């Protein structure tokens, strides 16, 4: 690991100023991804500004829903009564990620900012436009079994690894950030992460120095019918091949509202808007769930080694919606 400067911040403004004034500086929350990347020499910030002492770690009710703090840990958030009661989809997704030890350290803001687990990104001897812009994409014609089937570009075929963010995408969360000179703004979750395009080195639309202060969860009618399904190669401590966050609100057996977001298939959480549109007003049946999944996956562009993800995603969407219909107790994690 290369040498770096370390400092603590007790106020958001202090941290934001320190990072804004130094292009080589990074915020340090739980460090569960950043420190790994520093050890592997993938990232080498010149300074780390520790933000774990900032008073941004609460989960609290608001006039329009619930706000979760940027430095609240994943474990605290997943197990908070407000989240378990009103947003069980988010609890399920967080608890499907990593290990208990990592969730105890990882922060919500850090979770949103985590980098891809593409092996070509981690291997500093291989070309990777995300790690070194202009060097090429080793995965495009390489071993791309775990890579994207939606939204990829010739510059990058990596996928985004978070479970938590897939649920946040389905819940239409909003990200509150603060930049230098006390400038605050709110980013809709669909606009927070980016597709790779020609600039895969940029994972999100944060401006230099901006700090995630909280994540807002709007009130919804999905608490009774939501489910997070994660399909992975081993039962714990593995990233999703495909994951689905699904939520339904019904009028009788007719679908009044539906949210579906996919993980493990794109450079950002992939909102299944085609399937959602297809399902509105339909009966909540397995046949309709499967037809909606077929419609969504028609637009998939699999790579040489990950064609299996198309069939896997179709089945996962149908199974996750069935899980939501059964109150999130379907027990289908694979």
Short mmCIF file of C-alpha atoms in Angstrom, two decimals:
data_model
loop_
_atom_site.label_atom_id
_atom_site.label_comp_id
_atom_site.label_asym_id
_atom_site.label_seq_id
_atom_site.Cartn_x
_atom_site.Cartn_y
_atom_site.Cartn_z
CA UNK A 1 0.00 0.00 0.00
CA UNK A 2 1.32 3.43 -0.91
CA UNK A 3 1.75 6.16 1.75
CA UNK A 4 -1.17 8.50 2.35
CA UNK A 5 -2.22 11.23 4.77
CA UNK A 6 -4.99 10.51 7.26
CA UNK A 7 -7.26 12.96 9.06
CA UNK A 8 -10.49 12.92 11.07
CA UNK A 9 -13.39 15.27 10.46
CA UNK A 10 -15.92 16.19 13.13
CA UNK A 11 -18.14 18.33 10.89
CA UNK A 12 -19.37 17.71 7.30
CA UNK A 13 -18.06 21.09 6.14
CA UNK A 14 -14.56 20.25 7.36
CA UNK A 15 -14.56 16.93 5.50
CA UNK A 16 -16.01 18.43 2.32
CA UNK A 17 -13.44 21.23 2.28
CA UNK A 18 -10.57 18.80 2.80
CA UNK A 19 -11.65 16.54 -0.06
CA UNK A 20 -12.70 19.37 -2.39
CA UNK A 21 -9.31 21.06 -2.09
CA UNK A 22 -7.33 17.89 -2.81
CA UNK A 23 -8.20 15.94 -6.02
CA UNK A 24 -6.30 12.96 -4.61
CA UNK A 25 -8.32 12.79 -1.38
CA UNK A 26 -11.12 10.33 -0.63
CA UNK A 27 -13.70 9.98 2.11
CA UNK A 28 -13.13 7.03 4.45
CA UNK A 29 -16.22 5.39 5.94
CA UNK A 30 -16.04 1.71 6.79
CA UNK A 31 -13.25 1.27 4.25
CA UNK A 32 -14.52 -2.18 3.28
CA UNK A 33 -13.98 -1.59 -0.43
CA UNK A 34 -11.58 1.35 -0.61
CA UNK A 35 -8.92 -0.18 1.65
CA UNK A 36 -9.01 -3.42 -0.34
CA UNK A 37 -8.47 -1.45 -3.54
CA UNK A 38 -5.56 0.42 -1.94
CA UNK A 39 -3.96 -2.87 -0.88
CA UNK A 40 -4.28 -4.15 -4.46
CA UNK A 41 -2.82 -0.86 -5.81
CA UNK A 42 -5.98 -0.32 -7.87
CA UNK A 43 -6.65 2.96 -6.09
CA UNK A 44 -4.00 5.07 -4.44
CA UNK A 45 -5.46 8.23 -2.85
CA UNK A 46 -3.00 10.71 -1.43
CA UNK A 47 -5.23 11.43 1.58
CA UNK A 48 -8.10 9.81 3.47
CA UNK A 49 -10.58 11.91 5.41
CA UNK A 50 -12.31 9.79 8.05
CA UNK A 51 -16.03 10.67 8.19
CA UNK A 52 -17.19 8.04 10.66
CA UNK A 53 -17.46 10.63 13.46
CA UNK A 54 -19.89 12.83 11.54
CA UNK A 55 -23.40 12.97 12.94
CA UNK A 56 -24.91 11.44 9.83
CA UNK A 57 -25.65 7.99 11.21
CA UNK A 58 -29.33 8.19 12.14
CA UNK A 59 -32.39 6.52 10.68
CA UNK A 60 -35.38 8.78 11.22
CA UNK A 61 -38.95 9.31 10.12
CA UNK A 62 -39.67 12.35 7.95
CA UNK A 63 -42.83 14.02 6.68
CA UNK A 64 -42.64 12.00 3.44
CA UNK A 65 -41.00 8.75 4.50
CA UNK A 66 -37.75 7.79 6.19
CA UNK A 67 -34.21 9.19 5.90
CA UNK A 68 -31.17 6.98 6.46
CA UNK A 69 -27.84 8.59 7.26
CA UNK A 70 -24.89 8.47 4.90
CA UNK A 71 -22.58 7.14 7.62
CA UNK A 72 -25.07 4.77 9.26
CA UNK A 73 -23.80 1.23 8.96
CA UNK A 74 -25.51 -1.31 6.76
CA UNK A 75 -26.28 -3.54 9.77
CA UNK A 76 -27.82 -0.71 11.78
CA UNK A 77 -29.96 0.30 8.80
CA UNK A 78 -31.13 -3.20 7.89
CA UNK A 79 -32.16 -3.99 11.45
CA UNK A 80 -33.78 -0.65 12.33
CA UNK A 81 -37.46 -1.00 13.17
CA UNK A 82 -38.50 1.74 10.72
CA UNK A 83 -36.78 -0.09 7.88
CA UNK A 84 -37.86 -3.60 8.82
CA UNK A 85 -41.47 -2.46 9.20
CA UNK A 86 -41.86 -0.07 6.28
CA UNK A 87 -39.15 -1.12 3.82
CA UNK A 88 -38.53 -4.86 4.31
CA UNK A 89 -37.23 -5.01 0.73
CA UNK A 90 -34.28 -2.86 1.77
CA UNK A 91 -33.57 -5.00 4.85
CA UNK A 92 -33.61 -8.16 2.74
CA UNK A 93 -31.26 -6.69 0.16
CA UNK A 94 -28.74 -5.38 2.69
CA UNK A 95 -28.68 -8.67 4.61
CA UNK A 96 -28.05 -10.55 1.36
CA UNK A 97 -24.78 -8.68 0.90
CA UNK A 98 -21.27 -9.49 2.12
CA UNK A 99 -20.83 -10.89 5.65
CA UNK A 100 -22.12 -9.76 9.04
CA UNK A 101 -18.65 -8.42 9.89
CA UNK A 102 -18.49 -6.32 6.74
CA UNK A 103 -22.05 -5.05 7.15
CA UNK A 104 -21.12 -3.93 10.67
CA UNK A 105 -18.39 -1.73 9.19
CA UNK A 106 -19.79 -0.65 5.81
CA UNK A 107 -21.67 2.64 5.61
CA UNK A 108 -24.67 3.48 3.43
CA UNK A 109 -22.79 6.16 1.52
CA UNK A 110 -19.87 3.82 0.98
CA UNK A 111 -22.19 1.11 -0.26
CA UNK A 112 -23.47 3.40 -3.00
CA UNK A 113 -19.93 4.40 -3.94
CA UNK A 114 -18.41 0.92 -4.06
CA UNK A 115 -16.55 -0.04 -7.23
CA UNK A 116 -17.08 -2.95 -9.57
CA UNK A 117 -15.67 -6.40 -8.71
CA UNK A 118 -14.66 -7.03 -12.36
CA UNK A 119 -11.48 -9.13 -12.21
CA UNK A 120 -9.90 -7.04 -14.98
CA UNK A 121 -10.42 -3.92 -12.84
CA UNK A 122 -8.66 -5.56 -9.89
CA UNK A 123 -5.77 -7.00 -11.94
CA UNK A 124 -3.37 -4.10 -12.48
CA UNK A 125 -1.54 -6.10 -15.15
CA UNK A 126 -4.60 -6.19 -17.40
CA UNK A 127 -6.12 -3.38 -19.49
CA UNK A 128 -9.13 -1.67 -17.91
CA UNK A 129 -10.65 1.63 -18.99
CA UNK A 130 -12.31 2.02 -15.61
CA UNK A 131 -9.02 1.79 -13.72
CA UNK A 132 -6.84 3.40 -16.43
CA UNK A 133 -8.84 5.30 -19.07
CA UNK A 134 -7.67 4.58 -22.61
CA UNK A 135 -6.02 1.25 -21.78
CA UNK A 136 -8.85 -0.89 -23.19
CA UNK A 137 -11.36 -3.36 -21.78
CA UNK A 138 -9.91 -6.78 -21.09
CA UNK A 139 -13.30 -8.25 -20.33
CA UNK A 140 -14.97 -7.27 -23.63
CA UNK A 141 -13.32 -10.15 -25.50
CA UNK A 142 -12.02 -11.93 -22.42
CA UNK A 143 -13.69 -14.05 -19.77
CA UNK A 144 -16.92 -12.12 -19.31
CA UNK A 145 -19.17 -14.66 -17.58
CA UNK A 146 -20.12 -12.31 -14.72
CA UNK A 147 -20.44 -9.16 -16.79
CA UNK A 148 -23.21 -6.97 -18.18
CA UNK A 149 -26.08 -7.89 -20.47
CA UNK A 150 -27.65 -4.40 -20.45
CA UNK A 151 -26.24 -0.94 -21.10
CA UNK A 152 -22.59 -1.85 -21.67
CA UNK A 153 -20.28 -0.06 -24.09
CA UNK A 154 -17.16 -0.97 -26.06
CA UNK A 155 -15.23 0.79 -23.28
CA UNK A 156 -16.58 -1.23 -20.35
CA UNK A 157 -18.76 -4.28 -19.66
CA UNK A 158 -18.43 -4.30 -15.85
CA UNK A 159 -21.41 -4.62 -13.50
CA UNK A 160 -22.21 -2.74 -10.33
CA UNK A 161 -21.96 -5.01 -7.25
CA UNK A 162 -24.27 -3.59 -4.54
CA UNK A 163 -27.35 -5.41 -3.23
CA UNK A 164 -28.56 -2.45 -1.17
CA UNK A 165 -28.65 -0.15 -4.19
CA UNK A 166 -30.87 -2.53 -6.16
CA UNK A 167 -33.56 -2.22 -3.50
CA UNK A 168 -33.05 1.56 -3.34
CA UNK A 169 -33.59 1.73 -7.10
CA UNK A 170 -36.87 -0.17 -6.80
CA UNK A 171 -37.97 2.06 -3.92
CA UNK A 172 -37.32 5.27 -5.92
CA UNK A 173 -34.93 6.55 -3.26
CA UNK A 174 -33.34 9.99 -3.41
CA UNK A 175 -29.73 10.75 -2.52
CA UNK A 176 -29.00 13.96 -0.60
CA UNK A 177 -25.48 15.32 -1.05
CA UNK A 178 -23.54 18.36 0.10
CA UNK A 179 -20.64 20.01 -1.71
CA UNK A 180 -18.23 22.83 -1.03
CA UNK A 181 -19.60 26.21 0.08
CA UNK A 182 -22.55 24.38 1.71
CA UNK A 183 -24.19 23.68 -1.66
CA UNK A 184 -26.78 20.93 -1.22
CA UNK A 185 -28.68 19.01 -3.87
CA UNK A 186 -30.88 15.92 -4.25
CA UNK A 187 -30.25 13.25 -6.88
CA UNK A 188 -32.98 10.83 -7.95
CA UNK A 189 -31.69 7.29 -7.59
CA UNK A 190 -32.09 6.54 -11.29
CA UNK A 191 -29.66 9.40 -12.01
CA UNK A 192 -27.12 8.65 -9.28
CA UNK A 193 -25.17 5.85 -11.00
CA UNK A 194 -24.06 5.95 -14.63
CA UNK A 195 -23.83 3.64 -17.60
CA UNK A 196 -20.22 3.37 -18.84
CA UNK A 197 -20.48 5.10 -22.23
CA UNK A 198 -17.13 6.67 -23.10
CA UNK A 199 -16.22 7.45 -19.48
CA UNK A 200 -16.40 4.19 -17.52
CA UNK A 201 -14.01 5.60 -14.91
CA UNK A 202 -17.00 7.57 -13.58
CA UNK A 203 -19.33 5.35 -11.57
CA UNK A 204 -21.80 8.03 -10.52
CA UNK A 205 -22.82 11.65 -11.00
CA UNK A 206 -21.32 13.05 -7.80
CA UNK A 207 -19.32 16.22 -8.33
CA UNK A 208 -15.77 16.43 -6.89
CA UNK A 209 -15.90 16.68 -3.11
CA UNK A 210 -19.63 16.00 -2.75
CA UNK A 211 -20.54 13.99 0.34
CA UNK A 212 -23.61 11.73 0.67
CA UNK A 213 -25.37 13.02 3.77
CA UNK A 214 -28.56 10.93 3.66
CA UNK A 215 -30.76 8.70 1.52
CA UNK A 216 -34.48 9.44 1.45
CA UNK A 217 -37.02 6.63 1.16
CA UNK A 218 -40.46 7.89 0.04
CA UNK A 219 -43.50 6.35 1.71
CA UNK A 220 -45.05 3.52 -0.32
CA UNK A 221 -47.57 0.67 -0.27
CA UNK A 222 -45.07 -2.14 -0.80
CA UNK A 223 -44.34 -3.33 2.73
CA UNK A 224 -46.71 -6.32 2.50
CA UNK A 225 -45.53 -7.54 -0.89
CA UNK A 226 -41.83 -7.20 -1.63
CA UNK A 227 -38.95 -9.59 -2.10
CA UNK A 228 -35.22 -9.56 -2.85
CA UNK A 229 -33.87 -12.55 -4.73
CA UNK A 230 -30.13 -12.99 -5.11
CA UNK A 231 -28.65 -15.73 -7.27
CA UNK A 232 -24.96 -16.33 -6.66
CA UNK A 233 -22.37 -19.05 -6.93
CA UNK A 234 -22.19 -19.75 -3.19
CA UNK A 235 -24.67 -19.09 -0.41
CA UNK A 236 -22.84 -16.26 1.34
CA UNK A 237 -20.13 -13.67 0.78
CA UNK A 238 -20.56 -13.69 -2.99
CA UNK A 239 -21.74 -11.09 -5.45
CA UNK A 240 -24.88 -11.58 -7.49
CA UNK A 241 -24.86 -13.22 -10.88
CA UNK A 242 -28.38 -11.83 -11.08
CA UNK A 243 -30.50 -10.25 -8.36
CA UNK A 244 -34.02 -8.85 -8.39
CA UNK A 245 -35.75 -6.39 -6.08
CA UNK A 246 -39.50 -6.73 -6.60
CA UNK A 247 -42.47 -4.98 -4.99
CA UNK A 248 -46.19 -5.02 -5.72
CA UNK A 249 -49.29 -3.09 -4.68
CA UNK A 250 -52.60 -4.70 -5.64
CA UNK A 251 -56.25 -3.80 -6.05
CA UNK A 252 -57.82 -7.19 -5.49
CA UNK A 253 -55.60 -9.34 -7.69
CA UNK A 254 -54.99 -6.55 -10.19
CA UNK A 255 -51.56 -4.95 -10.19
CA UNK A 256 -51.88 -1.29 -9.18
CA UNK A 257 -48.16 -0.56 -8.77
CA UNK A 258 -45.05 -2.64 -9.41
CA UNK A 259 -41.34 -2.03 -9.00
CA UNK A 260 -38.63 -4.29 -10.41
CA UNK A 261 -34.89 -3.59 -10.34
CA UNK A 262 -32.12 -5.94 -11.41
CA UNK A 263 -28.57 -6.33 -10.10
CA UNK A 264 -25.58 -8.08 -11.66
CA UNK A 265 -26.67 -7.21 -15.19
CA UNK A 266 -25.46 -3.64 -15.83
CA UNK A 267 -23.05 -0.89 -14.81
CA UNK A 268 -25.81 0.50 -12.56
CA UNK A 269 -28.95 -0.83 -10.89
CA UNK A 270 -31.17 -1.75 -13.84
CA UNK A 271 -34.78 -0.70 -13.49
CA UNK A 272 -36.98 -3.15 -15.44
CA UNK A 273 -39.27 -0.44 -16.79
CA UNK A 274 -40.49 -2.54 -19.74
CA UNK A 275 -41.67 -5.30 -17.42
CA UNK A 276 -43.20 -2.80 -15.00
CA UNK A 277 -45.17 -1.10 -17.76
CA UNK A 278 -46.34 -4.46 -19.11
CA UNK A 279 -47.68 -5.56 -15.71
CA UNK A 280 -49.70 -2.47 -14.73
CA UNK A 281 -53.40 -3.31 -14.72
CA UNK A 282 -52.78 -7.05 -15.28
CA UNK A 283 -53.72 -9.90 -12.96
CA UNK A 284 -50.95 -10.93 -10.56
CA UNK A 285 -50.33 -14.39 -11.99
CA UNK A 286 -47.19 -16.40 -12.66
CA UNK A 287 -47.99 -16.43 -16.37
CA UNK A 288 -48.08 -12.63 -16.45
CA UNK A 289 -44.88 -12.38 -14.39
CA UNK A 290 -43.11 -14.61 -16.91
CA UNK A 291 -44.51 -12.68 -19.88
CA UNK A 292 -43.28 -9.41 -18.37
CA UNK A 293 -39.83 -10.90 -17.83
CA UNK A 294 -39.73 -12.06 -21.45
CA UNK A 295 -40.58 -8.53 -22.58
CA UNK A 296 -37.82 -7.00 -20.43
CA UNK A 297 -35.10 -9.40 -21.55
CA UNK A 298 -35.80 -8.89 -25.27
CA UNK A 299 -33.49 -5.89 -25.03
CA UNK A 300 -30.62 -7.80 -23.41
CA UNK A 301 -27.23 -7.88 -25.18
CA UNK A 302 -25.31 -10.80 -23.68
CA UNK A 303 -21.57 -11.22 -24.21
CA UNK A 304 -19.77 -14.39 -25.34
CA UNK A 305 -19.70 -16.09 -21.93
CA UNK A 306 -22.79 -14.79 -20.13
CA UNK A 307 -25.72 -15.77 -22.35
CA UNK A 308 -27.00 -17.85 -19.42
CA UNK A 309 -27.83 -14.62 -17.60
CA UNK A 310 -30.72 -13.93 -19.98
CA UNK A 311 -32.64 -17.07 -19.00
CA UNK A 312 -31.52 -16.64 -15.38
CA UNK A 313 -32.87 -13.07 -15.25
CA UNK A 314 -36.20 -14.09 -16.77
CA UNK A 315 -36.70 -16.79 -14.15
CA UNK A 316 -35.43 -14.53 -11.37
CA UNK A 317 -37.94 -11.78 -12.17
CA UNK A 318 -40.83 -14.25 -12.12
CA UNK A 319 -39.63 -15.88 -8.90
CA UNK A 320 -39.03 -12.57 -7.14
CA UNK A 321 -42.54 -11.37 -8.02
CA UNK A 322 -43.95 -14.64 -6.71
CA UNK A 323 -41.93 -14.10 -3.55
CA UNK A 324 -43.39 -10.62 -3.21
CA UNK A 325 -46.90 -12.07 -3.60
CA UNK A 326 -46.16 -14.38 -0.69
CA UNK A 327 -45.12 -11.53 1.57
CA UNK A 328 -41.39 -11.85 1.14
CA UNK A 329 -41.12 -15.29 2.68
CA UNK A 330 -40.71 -17.30 -0.48
CA UNK A 331 -37.25 -18.55 0.48
CA UNK A 332 -35.89 -18.81 -3.03
CA UNK A 333 -32.37 -17.48 -2.64
CA UNK A 334 -30.08 -19.52 -4.82
#
